[in-house]
PDB file of C-alpha atoms in Angstrom:
ATOM      1  CA  MET A   1      70.185  99.684 112.903  1.00 31.00           C
ATOM      2  CA  SER A   2      71.012  95.982 113.146  1.00 32.00           C
ATOM      3  CA  THR A   3      73.966  96.009 110.731  1.00 37.00           C
ATOM      4  CA  TYR A   4      76.954  98.197 110.106  1.00 44.00           C
ATOM      5  CA  GLY A   5      77.163 100.111 106.884  1.00 46.00           C
ATOM      6  CA  GLU A   6      77.980 103.427 105.285  1.00 46.00           C
ATOM      7  CA  SER A   7      74.812 104.994 106.688  1.00 52.00           C
ATOM      8  CA  ASN A   8      76.051 104.184 110.211  1.00 72.00           C
ATOM      9  CA  PHE A   9      79.215 106.248 109.763  1.00 72.00           C
ATOM     10  CA  ASP A  10      79.087 110.039 110.064  1.00 77.00           C
ATOM     11  CA  TYR A  11      81.631 112.830 110.033  1.00 74.00           C
ATOM     12  CA  ASP A  12      81.593 115.565 112.632  1.00 74.00           C
ATOM     13  CA  PRO A  13      81.023 118.843 110.734  1.00 74.00           C
ATOM     14  CA  VAL A  14      82.897 120.861 113.370  1.00 78.00           C
ATOM     15  CA  ASN A  15      85.725 118.655 114.642  1.00 79.00           C
ATOM     16  CA  PRO A  16      87.809 117.030 111.851  1.00 73.00           C
ATOM     17  CA  ASP A  17      89.329 114.608 114.381  1.00 80.00           C
ATOM     18  CA  LEU A  18      85.977 113.164 115.406  1.00 81.00           C
ATOM     19  CA  VAL A  19      83.661 110.717 113.635  1.00 80.00           C
ATOM     20  CA  LYS A  20      80.575 108.790 114.690  1.00 79.00           C
ATOM     21  CA  LEU A  21      79.904 105.082 114.302  1.00 77.00           C
ATOM     22  CA  CYS A  22      76.271 104.137 114.908  1.00 76.00           C
ATOM     23  CA  GLY A  23      75.920 107.470 116.710  1.00 79.00           C
ATOM     24  CA  ALA A  24      78.870 106.903 119.064  1.00 82.00           C
ATOM     25  CA  PRO A  25      81.635 109.570 118.874  1.00 85.00           C
ATOM     26  CA  ILE A  26      85.125 108.242 118.139  1.00 86.00           C
ATOM     27  CA  ALA A  27      88.169 110.505 118.384  1.00 87.00           C
ATOM     28  CA  ARG A  28      91.287 110.018 116.315  1.00 85.00           C
ATOM     29  CA  ALA A  29      93.462 110.560 119.415  1.00 91.00           C
ATOM     30  CA  ASP A  30      91.741 107.618 121.141  1.00 92.00           C
ATOM     31  CA  LEU A  31      92.380 105.416 118.109  1.00 90.00           C
ATOM     32  CA  VAL A  32      96.067 106.333 118.153  1.00 91.00           C
ATOM     33  CA  ARG A  33      96.327 105.637 121.880  1.00 95.00           C
ATOM     34  CA  MET A  34      94.570 102.290 121.438  1.00 95.00           C
ATOM     35  CA  ALA A  35      96.903 101.264 118.607  1.00 94.00           C
ATOM     36  CA  LYS A  36     100.024 102.107 120.635  1.00 96.00           C
ATOM     37  CA  ASP A  37      98.813 100.163 123.654  1.00 97.00           C
ATOM     38  CA  MET A  38      97.791  97.162 121.536  1.00 97.00           C
ATOM     39  CA  VAL A  39     101.351  96.909 120.208  1.00 97.00           C
ATOM     40  CA  SER A  40     102.806  97.466 123.694  1.00 98.00           C
ATOM     41  CA  ASP A  41     100.606  94.675 125.106  1.00 98.00           C
ATOM     42  CA  LEU A  42     101.680  92.392 122.257  1.00 98.00           C
ATOM     43  CA  ASP A  43     105.339  93.075 122.972  1.00 98.00           C
ATOM     44  CA  ASP A  44     104.789  92.389 126.690  1.00 98.00           C
ATOM     45  CA  THR A  45     103.153  89.038 125.919  1.00 98.00           C
ATOM     46  CA  TRP A  46     106.061  88.065 123.681  1.00 98.00           C
ATOM     47  CA  GLY A  47     108.396  89.030 126.513  1.00 97.00           C
ATOM     48  CA  ARG A  48     106.673  86.496 128.774  1.00 97.00           C
ATOM     49  CA  LEU A  49     107.597  83.772 126.284  1.00 98.00           C
ATOM     50  CA  LEU A  50     111.266  84.429 127.049  1.00 98.00           C
ATOM     51  CA  LYS A  51     110.767  83.076 130.583  1.00 97.00           C
ATOM     52  CA  GLY A  52     113.127  85.568 132.144  1.00 96.00           C
ATOM     53  CA  VAL A  53     115.843  85.374 129.487  1.00 97.00           C
ATOM     54  CA  PRO A  54     117.065  88.960 128.859  1.00 97.00           C
ATOM     55  CA  ARG A  55     116.268  90.163 125.370  1.00 96.00           C
ATOM     56  CA  ASP A  56     119.752  91.526 124.923  1.00 94.00           C
ATOM     57  CA  SER A  57     121.192  88.044 125.552  1.00 96.00           C
ATOM     58  CA  LEU A  58     119.667  86.839 122.280  1.00 97.00           C
ATOM     59  CA  PRO A  59     121.482  87.561 119.008  1.00 96.00           C
ATOM     60  CA  ASP A  60     120.397  90.899 117.562  1.00 94.00           C
ATOM     61  CA  ILE A  61     118.152  90.934 114.507  1.00 94.00           C
ATOM     62  CA  PRO A  62     120.241  92.685 111.816  1.00 92.00           C
ATOM     63  CA  GLU A  63     118.866  95.974 110.542  1.00 90.00           C
ATOM     64  CA  ARG A  64     119.270  94.760 106.964  1.00 92.00           C
ATOM     65  CA  LEU A  65     117.965  91.314 106.033  1.00 94.00           C
ATOM     66  CA  SER A  66     117.973  89.226 102.862  1.00 94.00           C
ATOM     67  CA  ASP A  67     114.841  87.754 101.326  1.00 95.00           C
ATOM     68  CA  ASN A  68     114.815  86.266  97.834  1.00 93.00           C
ATOM     69  CA  ILE A  69     111.180  86.426  96.721  1.00 89.00           C
ATOM     70  CA  ARG A  70     112.098  84.620  93.497  1.00 90.00           C
ATOM     71  CA  ASN A  71     113.132  81.528  95.445  1.00 93.00           C
ATOM     72  CA  ILE A  72     110.107  79.231  95.201  1.00 91.00           C
ATOM     73  CA  ASN A  73     111.765  76.136  96.665  1.00 94.00           C
ATOM     74  CA  PRO A  74     109.690  74.441  99.379  1.00 94.00           C
ATOM     75  CA  GLY A  75     111.106  75.252 102.803  1.00 94.00           C
ATOM     76  CA  TYR A  76     112.640  78.571 101.803  1.00 96.00           C
ATOM     77  CA  SER A  77     111.919  81.826 103.609  1.00 96.00           C
ATOM     78  CA  PHE A  78     113.949  84.722 104.940  1.00 96.00           C
ATOM     79  CA  LEU A  79     114.302  82.612 108.092  1.00 96.00           C
ATOM     80  CA  SER A  80     116.369  80.020 106.251  1.00 95.00           C
ATOM     81  CA  ASP A  81     118.273  82.446 104.021  1.00 96.00           C
ATOM     82  CA  PRO A  82     121.977  81.817 104.786  1.00 95.00           C
ATOM     83  CA  ASP A  83     122.803  85.520 104.424  1.00 95.00           C
ATOM     84  CA  ASN A  84     120.750  86.264 107.553  1.00 95.00           C
ATOM     85  CA  GLY A  85     122.480  83.662 109.725  1.00 94.00           C
ATOM     86  CA  PHE A  86     119.676  83.306 112.281  1.00 96.00           C
ATOM     87  CA  ASP A  87     120.342  81.068 115.281  1.00 97.00           C
ATOM     88  CA  ARG A  88     116.751  79.889 115.728  1.00 96.00           C
ATOM     89  CA  ASN A  89     117.639  77.671 118.685  1.00 96.00           C
ATOM     90  CA  ALA A  90     119.200  80.460 120.753  1.00 97.00           C
ATOM     91  CA  LEU A  91     116.180  80.741 123.058  1.00 98.00           C
ATOM     92  CA  ALA A  92     115.267  77.040 122.975  1.00 97.00           C
ATOM     93  CA  ARG A  93     118.670  76.052 124.382  1.00 96.00           C
ATOM     94  CA  GLN A  94     118.027  78.235 127.425  1.00 96.00           C
ATOM     95  CA  ILE A  95     114.399  77.490 128.298  1.00 97.00           C
ATOM     96  CA  LEU A  96     113.362  74.196 126.696  1.00 94.00           C
ATOM     97  CA  PRO A  97     114.667  72.064 129.604  1.00 93.00           C
ATOM     98  CA  ARG A  98     112.271  73.951 131.899  1.00 95.00           C
ATOM     99  CA  LEU A  99     109.292  73.417 129.572  1.00 95.00           C
ATOM    100  CA  LEU A 100     109.595  69.630 129.198  1.00 92.00           C
ATOM    101  CA  LYS A 101     109.913  66.641 131.507  1.00 89.00           C
ATOM    102  CA  ILE A 102     110.669  62.967 130.918  1.00 85.00           C
ATOM    103  CA  GLU A 103     108.827  60.382 133.004  1.00 85.00           C
ATOM    104  CA  ALA A 104     108.826  56.658 132.270  1.00 82.00           C
ATOM    105  CA  GLY A 105     110.374  57.374 128.900  1.00 78.00           C
ATOM    106  CA  LEU A 106     107.588  59.783 127.919  1.00 82.00           C
ATOM    107  CA  VAL A 107     108.138  63.461 127.157  1.00 84.00           C
ATOM    108  CA  SER A 108     105.442  65.897 128.298  1.00 86.00           C
ATOM    109  CA  PRO A 109     105.142  69.599 129.159  1.00 90.00           C
ATOM    110  CA  THR A 110     105.942  70.734 132.689  1.00 93.00           C
ATOM    111  CA  PRO A 111     103.525  73.112 134.440  1.00 95.00           C
ATOM    112  CA  GLU A 112     105.796  75.914 133.229  1.00 96.00           C
ATOM    113  CA  GLY A 113     105.604  74.440 129.752  1.00 94.00           C
ATOM    114  CA  LEU A 114     101.792  74.445 129.822  1.00 94.00           C
ATOM    115  CA  THR A 115     101.870  78.091 130.902  1.00 96.00           C
ATOM    116  CA  TRP A 116     104.213  78.849 127.994  1.00 97.00           C
ATOM    117  CA  MET A 117     101.836  77.148 125.568  1.00 95.00           C
ATOM    118  CA  GLY A 118      98.948  79.245 126.891  1.00 95.00           C
ATOM    119  CA  ASP A 119     100.982  82.432 126.518  1.00 97.00           C
ATOM    120  CA  LEU A 120     101.851  81.450 122.941  1.00 97.00           C
ATOM    121  CA  GLN A 121      98.157  81.053 122.103  1.00 96.00           C
ATOM    122  CA  LEU A 122      97.481  84.455 123.677  1.00 97.00           C
ATOM    123  CA  PHE A 123     100.315  86.020 121.681  1.00 98.00           C
ATOM    124  CA  LEU A 124      98.968  84.673 118.376  1.00 98.00           C
ATOM    125  CA  LYS A 125      95.483  86.049 119.095  1.00 97.00           C
ATOM    126  CA  GLN A 126      96.893  89.451 120.018  1.00 98.00           C
ATOM    127  CA  LEU A 127      99.144  89.429 116.951  1.00 98.00           C
ATOM    128  CA  ALA A 128      96.203  88.630 114.670  1.00 96.00           C
ATOM    129  CA  THR A 129      94.265  91.529 116.193  1.00 96.00           C
ATOM    130  CA  VAL A 130      97.174  93.935 115.697  1.00 96.00           C
ATOM    131  CA  MET A 131      97.736  92.805 112.106  1.00 95.00           C
ATOM    132  CA  HIS A 132      94.011  93.083 111.423  1.00 92.00           C
ATOM    133  CA  CYS A 133      93.905  96.673 112.658  1.00 91.00           C
ATOM    134  CA  LEU A 134      97.249  98.209 111.734  1.00 90.00           C
ATOM    135  CA  GLY A 135      98.417  96.846 108.385  1.00 83.00           C
ATOM    136  CA  GLY A 136      96.217  98.869 106.064  1.00 79.00           C
ATOM    137  CA  ALA A 137      92.724  97.931 104.923  1.00 76.00           C
ATOM    138  CA  PRO A 138      91.420  95.402 107.502  1.00 79.00           C
ATOM    139  CA  PRO A 139      91.593  91.907 106.003  1.00 78.00           C
ATOM    140  CA  HIS A 140      88.969  89.216 106.311  1.00 80.00           C
ATOM    141  CA  ILE A 141      89.983  86.802 109.045  1.00 86.00           C
ATOM    142  CA  THR A 142      90.044  83.995 106.497  1.00 85.00           C
ATOM    143  CA  GLU A 143      92.793  85.973 104.741  1.00 85.00           C
ATOM    144  CA  LEU A 144      94.814  86.224 107.946  1.00 88.00           C
ATOM    145  CA  GLN A 145      94.430  82.480 108.441  1.00 90.00           C
ATOM    146  CA  THR A 146      96.267  81.810 105.157  1.00 89.00           C
ATOM    147  CA  LEU A 147      99.338  83.904 106.032  1.00 93.00           C
ATOM    148  CA  SER A 148     102.357  81.644 105.591  1.00 94.00           C
ATOM    149  CA  PHE A 149     105.984  82.444 106.344  1.00 96.00           C
ATOM    150  CA  GLU A 150     107.544  79.537 104.448  1.00 95.00           C
ATOM    151  CA  ASN A 151     107.151  78.086 100.956  1.00 93.00           C
ATOM    152  CA  ILE A 152     105.478  74.706 100.746  1.00 91.00           C
ATOM    153  CA  ALA A 153     105.059  72.414  97.743  1.00 89.00           C
ATOM    154  CA  GLU A 154     101.506  73.584  97.051  1.00 85.00           C
ATOM    155  CA  ARG A 155     102.117  77.337  97.219  1.00 84.00           C
ATOM    156  CA  GLY A 156     104.526  80.116  97.964  1.00 87.00           C
ATOM    157  CA  ARG A 157     104.553  82.127 101.165  1.00 91.00           C
ATOM    158  CA  SER A 158     102.607  85.330 101.711  1.00 91.00           C
ATOM    159  CA  ILE A 159     104.984  86.980 104.218  1.00 93.00           C
ATOM    160  CA  VAL A 160     108.164  88.627 102.949  1.00 92.00           C
ATOM    161  CA  LEU A 161     110.611  91.307 104.095  1.00 92.00           C
ATOM    162  CA  ASP A 162     111.727  94.552 102.587  1.00 87.00           C
ATOM    163  CA  ILE A 163     115.428  95.339 102.867  1.00 78.00           C
ATOM    164  CA  ASP A 164     114.913  97.297 106.102  1.00 84.00           C
ATOM    165  CA  ARG A 165     113.266  94.273 107.814  1.00 88.00           C
ATOM    166  CA  GLY A 166     109.727  95.557 107.357  1.00 93.00           C
ATOM    167  CA  ILE A 167     107.085  92.816 107.156  1.00 94.00           C
ATOM    168  CA  LEU A 168     105.012  92.803 103.971  1.00 91.00           C
ATOM    169  CA  THR A 169     102.087  90.496 103.238  1.00 92.00           C
ATOM    170  CA  LEU A 170     100.366  89.862  99.960  1.00 83.00           C
ATOM    171  CA  ILE A 171      97.364  87.605  99.507  1.00 77.00           C
ATOM    172  CA  ARG A 172      95.837  86.805  96.133  1.00 66.00           C
ATOM    173  CA  TYR A 173      92.225  85.703  96.153  1.00 59.00           C
ATOM    174  CA  HIS A 174      88.956  85.735  94.288  1.00 53.00           C
ATOM    175  CA  LYS A 175      85.694  85.723  96.188  1.00 54.00           C
ATOM    176  CA  THR A 176      84.215  82.971  94.042  1.00 48.00           C
ATOM    177  CA  CYS A 177      87.363  80.816  94.019  1.00 48.00           C
ATOM    178  CA  GLN A 178      89.329  78.987  96.625  1.00 46.00           C
ATOM    179  CA  MET A 179      91.538  81.466  98.487  1.00 43.00           C
ATOM    180  CA  THR A 180      95.244  81.327  97.763  1.00 46.00           C
ATOM    181  CA  SER A 181      98.229  83.111  99.254  1.00 44.00           C
ATOM    182  CA  GLU A 182     100.916  82.952  96.554  1.00 43.00           C
ATOM    183  CA  LEU A 183     103.300  85.835  96.191  1.00 41.00           C
ATOM    184  CA  PHE A 184     103.799  87.833  93.029  1.00 40.00           C
ATOM    185  CA  SER A 185     102.581  85.637  90.187  1.00 41.00           C
ATOM    186  CA  CYS A 186     105.456  86.800  87.987  1.00 39.00           C
ATOM    187  CA  CYS A 187     107.794  84.907  90.316  1.00 40.00           C
ATOM    188  CA  TYR A 188     105.681  81.749  90.393  1.00 39.00           C
ATOM    189  CA  PRO A 189     105.312  80.107  86.964  1.00 38.00           C
ATOM    190  CA  TYR A 190     102.945  77.463  88.376  1.00 35.00           C
ATOM    191  CA  LEU A 191     100.262  80.046  89.172  1.00 37.00           C
ATOM    192  CA  THR A 192      98.567  79.587  85.801  1.00 34.00           C
ATOM    193  CA  ARG A 193      95.323  78.702  87.578  1.00 39.00           C
ATOM    194  CA  LEU A 194      95.052  82.282  88.869  1.00 42.00           C
ATOM    195  CA  THR A 195      93.045  84.585  86.648  1.00 43.00           C
ATOM    196  CA  GLU A 196      92.897  88.326  86.152  1.00 46.00           C
ATOM    197  CA  LYS A 197      89.911  88.319  88.520  1.00 50.00           C
ATOM    198  CA  HIS A 198      92.130  87.397  91.460  1.00 55.00           C
ATOM    199  CA  ARG A 199      92.890  90.454  93.538  1.00 63.00           C
ATOM    200  CA  ALA A 200      96.250  91.106  95.149  1.00 68.00           C
ATOM    201  CA  ILE A 201      95.877  92.536  98.649  1.00 78.00           C
ATOM    202  CA  PRO A 202      99.153  94.092  99.903  1.00 83.00           C
ATOM    203  CA  ARG A 203      99.690  95.173 103.487  1.00 88.00           C
ATOM    204  CA  ALA A 204     102.725  96.577 105.301  1.00 91.00           C
ATOM    205  CA  TYR A 205     103.578  96.861 108.980  1.00 94.00           C
ATOM    206  CA  ASP A 206     105.634  99.415 110.866  1.00 93.00           C
ATOM    207  CA  ASP A 207     109.084  98.825 112.331  1.00 94.00           C
ATOM    208  CA  LEU A 208     107.959  97.744 115.809  1.00 95.00           C
ATOM    209  CA  VAL A 209     105.226  95.337 114.702  1.00 97.00           C
ATOM    210  CA  SER A 210     107.574  93.894 112.062  1.00 97.00           C
ATOM    211  CA  LEU A 211     110.325  93.360 114.627  1.00 97.00           C
ATOM    212  CA  ILE A 212     107.940  91.566 117.003  1.00 97.00           C
ATOM    213  CA  ILE A 213     106.850  89.244 114.173  1.00 98.00           C
ATOM    214  CA  ILE A 214     110.445  88.547 113.130  1.00 97.00           C
ATOM    215  CA  ARG A 215     111.551  87.858 116.712  1.00 98.00           C
ATOM    216  CA  HIS A 216     108.656  85.460 117.158  1.00 98.00           C
ATOM    217  CA  LEU A 217     109.441  83.569 113.959  1.00 98.00           C
ATOM    218  CA  VAL A 218     113.156  83.420 114.760  1.00 98.00           C
ATOM    219  CA  TYR A 219     113.071  82.575 118.474  1.00 98.00           C
ATOM    220  CA  THR A 220     109.674  81.431 119.793  1.00 98.00           C
ATOM    221  CA  GLN A 221     107.972  79.782 116.804  1.00 97.00           C
ATOM    222  CA  PRO A 222     110.589  76.976 116.693  1.00 96.00           C
ATOM    223  CA  ILE A 223     109.913  76.206 120.362  1.00 96.00           C
ATOM    224  CA  ALA A 224     106.163  76.088 119.725  1.00 95.00           C
ATOM    225  CA  LEU A 225     106.702  73.627 116.877  1.00 93.00           C
ATOM    226  CA  MET A 226     108.943  71.424 119.050  1.00 91.00           C
ATOM    227  CA  LEU A 227     106.372  71.355 121.861  1.00 91.00           C
ATOM    228  CA  ALA A 228     103.555  70.584 119.430  1.00 89.00           C
ATOM    229  CA  ARG A 229     105.441  67.681 117.888  1.00 85.00           C
ATOM    230  CA  LEU A 230     106.217  66.238 121.293  1.00 81.00           C
ATOM    231  CA  HIS A 231     102.674  66.790 122.544  1.00 70.00           C
ATOM    232  CA  SER A 232     100.899  65.161 119.576  1.00 63.00           C
ATOM    233  CA  PRO A 233     101.739  62.746 116.741  1.00 52.00           C
ATOM    234  CA  ILE A 234     104.047  64.206 114.113  1.00 47.00           C
ATOM    235  CA  THR A 235     101.463  63.287 111.481  1.00 53.00           C
ATOM    236  CA  ASP A 236      98.874  65.572 113.114  1.00 73.00           C
ATOM    237  CA  ALA A 237      97.740  68.063 110.454  1.00 77.00           C
ATOM    238  CA  ASN A 238      97.549  71.045 112.818  1.00 79.00           C
ATOM    239  CA  THR A 239     101.047  70.357 114.118  1.00 84.00           C
ATOM    240  CA  GLU A 240     102.522  70.314 110.635  1.00 85.00           C
ATOM    241  CA  LYS A 241     100.695  73.552 109.736  1.00 91.00           C
ATOM    242  CA  MET A 242     102.563  75.243 112.582  1.00 92.00           C
ATOM    243  CA  GLY A 243     105.652  74.816 110.406  1.00 92.00           C
ATOM    244  CA  PHE A 244     104.421  77.348 107.836  1.00 94.00           C
ATOM    245  CA  LEU A 245     101.182  79.086 108.948  1.00 95.00           C
ATOM    246  CA  LEU A 246     101.686  82.153 111.118  1.00 96.00           C
ATOM    247  CA  PHE A 247      98.463  81.800 113.105  1.00 96.00           C
ATOM    248  CA  GLN A 248      98.298  78.037 113.603  1.00 95.00           C
ATOM    249  CA  GLY A 249      98.547  77.422 117.327  1.00 92.00           C
ATOM    250  CA  PHE A 250      98.319  74.297 119.440  1.00 89.00           C
ATOM    251  CA  ASN A 251      95.361  72.510 117.821  1.00 81.00           C
ATOM    252  CA  HIS A 252      93.750  75.894 117.114  1.00 90.00           C
ATOM    253  CA  LEU A 253      93.927  78.210 114.116  1.00 93.00           C
ATOM    254  CA  VAL A 254      93.214  81.787 115.233  1.00 95.00           C
ATOM    255  CA  ASP A 255      89.707  82.688 114.041  1.00 94.00           C
ATOM    256  CA  SER A 256      87.281  85.603 113.865  1.00 93.00           C
ATOM    257  CA  SER A 257      85.951  85.032 117.385  1.00 95.00           C
ATOM    258  CA  ASP A 258      89.491  85.394 118.784  1.00 96.00           C
ATOM    259  CA  VAL A 259      90.130  88.664 116.947  1.00 95.00           C
ATOM    260  CA  SER A 260      86.655  90.016 117.609  1.00 94.00           C
ATOM    261  CA  GLY A 261      86.979  89.283 121.328  1.00 95.00           C
ATOM    262  CA  PHE A 262      90.211  91.255 121.670  1.00 96.00           C
ATOM    263  CA  LEU A 263      88.973  94.023 119.373  1.00 95.00           C
ATOM    264  CA  ARG A 264      85.763  94.475 121.346  1.00 96.00           C
ATOM    265  CA  ALA A 265      87.690  94.636 124.612  1.00 97.00           C
ATOM    266  CA  TYR A 266      90.108  97.259 123.308  1.00 96.00           C
ATOM    267  CA  THR A 267      87.462  99.417 121.635  1.00 94.00           C
ATOM    268  CA  LYS A 268      85.240  99.313 124.715  1.00 95.00           C
ATOM    269  CA  THR A 269      88.158 100.556 126.841  1.00 95.00           C
ATOM    270  CA  TYR A 270      89.551 103.205 124.493  1.00 94.00           C
ATOM    271  CA  LEU A 271      86.600 104.204 122.286  1.00 91.00           C
ATOM    272  CA  ARG A 272      83.835 103.577 124.833  1.00 91.00           C
ATOM    273  CA  LYS A 273      82.014 101.461 122.253  1.00 89.00           C
ATOM    274  CA  GLU A 274      82.430  97.781 121.439  1.00 92.00           C
ATOM    275  CA  VAL A 275      83.453  97.347 117.815  1.00 90.00           C
ATOM    276  CA  GLY A 276      83.980  93.901 116.337  1.00 89.00           C
ATOM    277  CA  VAL A 277      85.668  92.778 113.125  1.00 89.00           C
ATOM    278  CA  ARG A 278      82.855  93.901 110.838  1.00 85.00           C
ATOM    279  CA  GLY A 279      82.415  97.264 112.558  1.00 85.00           C
ATOM    280  CA  TRP A 280      86.168  97.928 112.477  1.00 87.00           C
ATOM    281  CA  ARG A 281      86.215  97.388 108.714  1.00 83.00           C
ATOM    282  CA  HIS A 282      83.479  99.973 108.233  1.00 78.00           C
ATOM    283  CA  LEU A 283      85.178 102.374 110.617  1.00 80.00           C
ATOM    284  CA  GLY A 284      88.478 102.088 108.737  1.00 77.00           C
ATOM    285  CA  GLU A 285      86.829 102.454 105.351  1.00 75.00           C
ATOM    286  CA  GLY A 286      84.729 105.400 106.461  1.00 73.00           C
ATOM    287  CA  TRP A 287      87.713 107.235 107.895  1.00 71.00           C
ATOM    288  CA  ALA A 288      89.737 106.511 104.753  1.00 69.00           C
ATOM    289  CA  ARG A 289      87.028 108.213 102.682  1.00 69.00           C
ATOM    290  CA  TYR A 290      87.132 111.115 105.109  1.00 66.00           C
ATOM    291  CA  ILE A 291      90.882 111.764 105.155  1.00 63.00           C
ATOM    292  CA  THR A 292      91.601 110.743 101.555  1.00 63.00           C
ATOM    293  CA  PRO A 293      89.532 112.800  99.087  1.00 57.00           C
ATOM    294  CA  HIS A 294      90.215 110.470  96.158  1.00 52.00           C
ATOM    295  CA  TYR A 295      89.657 107.232  98.084  1.00 49.00           C
ATOM    296  CA  ARG A 296      86.027 106.854  96.996  1.00 51.00           C
ATOM    297  CA  ASN A 297      86.899 107.302  93.314  1.00 56.00           C
ATOM    298  CA  PHE A 298      89.722 104.773  93.669  1.00 50.00           C
ATOM    299  CA  GLN A 299      87.355 102.345  95.351  1.00 50.00           C
ATOM    300  CA  LEU A 300      84.803 102.639  92.558  1.00 51.00           C
ATOM    301  CA  GLU A 301      87.444 102.254  89.837  1.00 55.00           C
ATOM    302  CA  HIS A 302      88.839  99.182  91.624  1.00 51.00           C
ATOM    303  CA  ALA A 303      85.337  97.662  91.854  1.00 51.00           C
ATOM    304  CA  ARG A 304      84.750  98.188  88.132  1.00 54.00           C
ATOM    305  CA  ALA A 305      88.145  96.658  87.280  1.00 52.00           C
ATOM    306  CA  GLY A 306      87.443  93.651  89.522  1.00 49.00           C
TER     307      GLY A 306
END
C-alpha cells in the first residue's frame, strides 16, 4: 500500500511483544534499545559542544527548580527565575575565546567555532527526533517548531518544568486556525482569541532527556545566540528567534526532513525497516491501542468532543 494507515498495522496473535507495520515485524525490545541509544547519542553530541570542558566543572543543575507558570512577563522563564540562580555564562567564559577571532576589527568564527556551530545544528536535529519519539503521542513537526522556552510579547512559552526538573510541553492549537503555543489559558488573560475548539496537547519527558534539554538551555544555547548575533545582523529574524524558540538554529528551523532523516536511519538500524515521521505516528498509535484497552474509546470520545 502506498500510504500508512490502520490497515497497515497488525498485532502478532502469538507474541504480545511483536507487531507488524506494512508487513514488517517490529519487536518491543528493539524499540526500547533504539530509544536508549537515541538518547545516548544525543547526550554524546551535547558533550561535544563542551569542547573538552569536564561536565563536573560546570555548576550542577539543582534537583529542585522553580518555575512560575503564572508569570506572563516577556523574557521570563525558569532560566531567568532568580530562585534557580543559573550561571548561563559558565561554559561561554571557558570556550568562547576559542570559537571566535578578531581580524581587522571584525569578529568571525574560528575553524573550531564553525565546527561547534555544525555540532549545535546536529544536536538540535537529534533533540527534535528524540522529543518527537519519546514524549508521548508523536507531535506534528509544525508543533515542535513552535516550542518556546521564554515568554515573548505575543505569547507565553510552551516549555515549563515540574518541581523535580522534568520538562513539560503544552501546545494549544486548532487545525483550522493559526497554531499557537500559549500555556494554560487560565494563566493568560489575553488568550480570549482561543476557543473551546483549540486542543491542548501535553507531553512530558523523562529525567535524562529533561536534564539534557535543561543543560542545553542553561549552558550551550546562550553561546549559540552569541555566535549567531556576531555572525549576522542583530535584526535578522532567525537570529532573534534563537532567543526563544528551542529548535531555531543558525539560519535554519529544524523541519520534518531533518527529523525524518534521523528517524529513518535509526529505524533502519534497529527495526530493520525505514520508518519516517508519518509511519512513526501510526506505529505509536497502533501500539497504544494494543497495550491500552481503553485507548480506542478515549480516542473516539476525544474526536467527538473536538
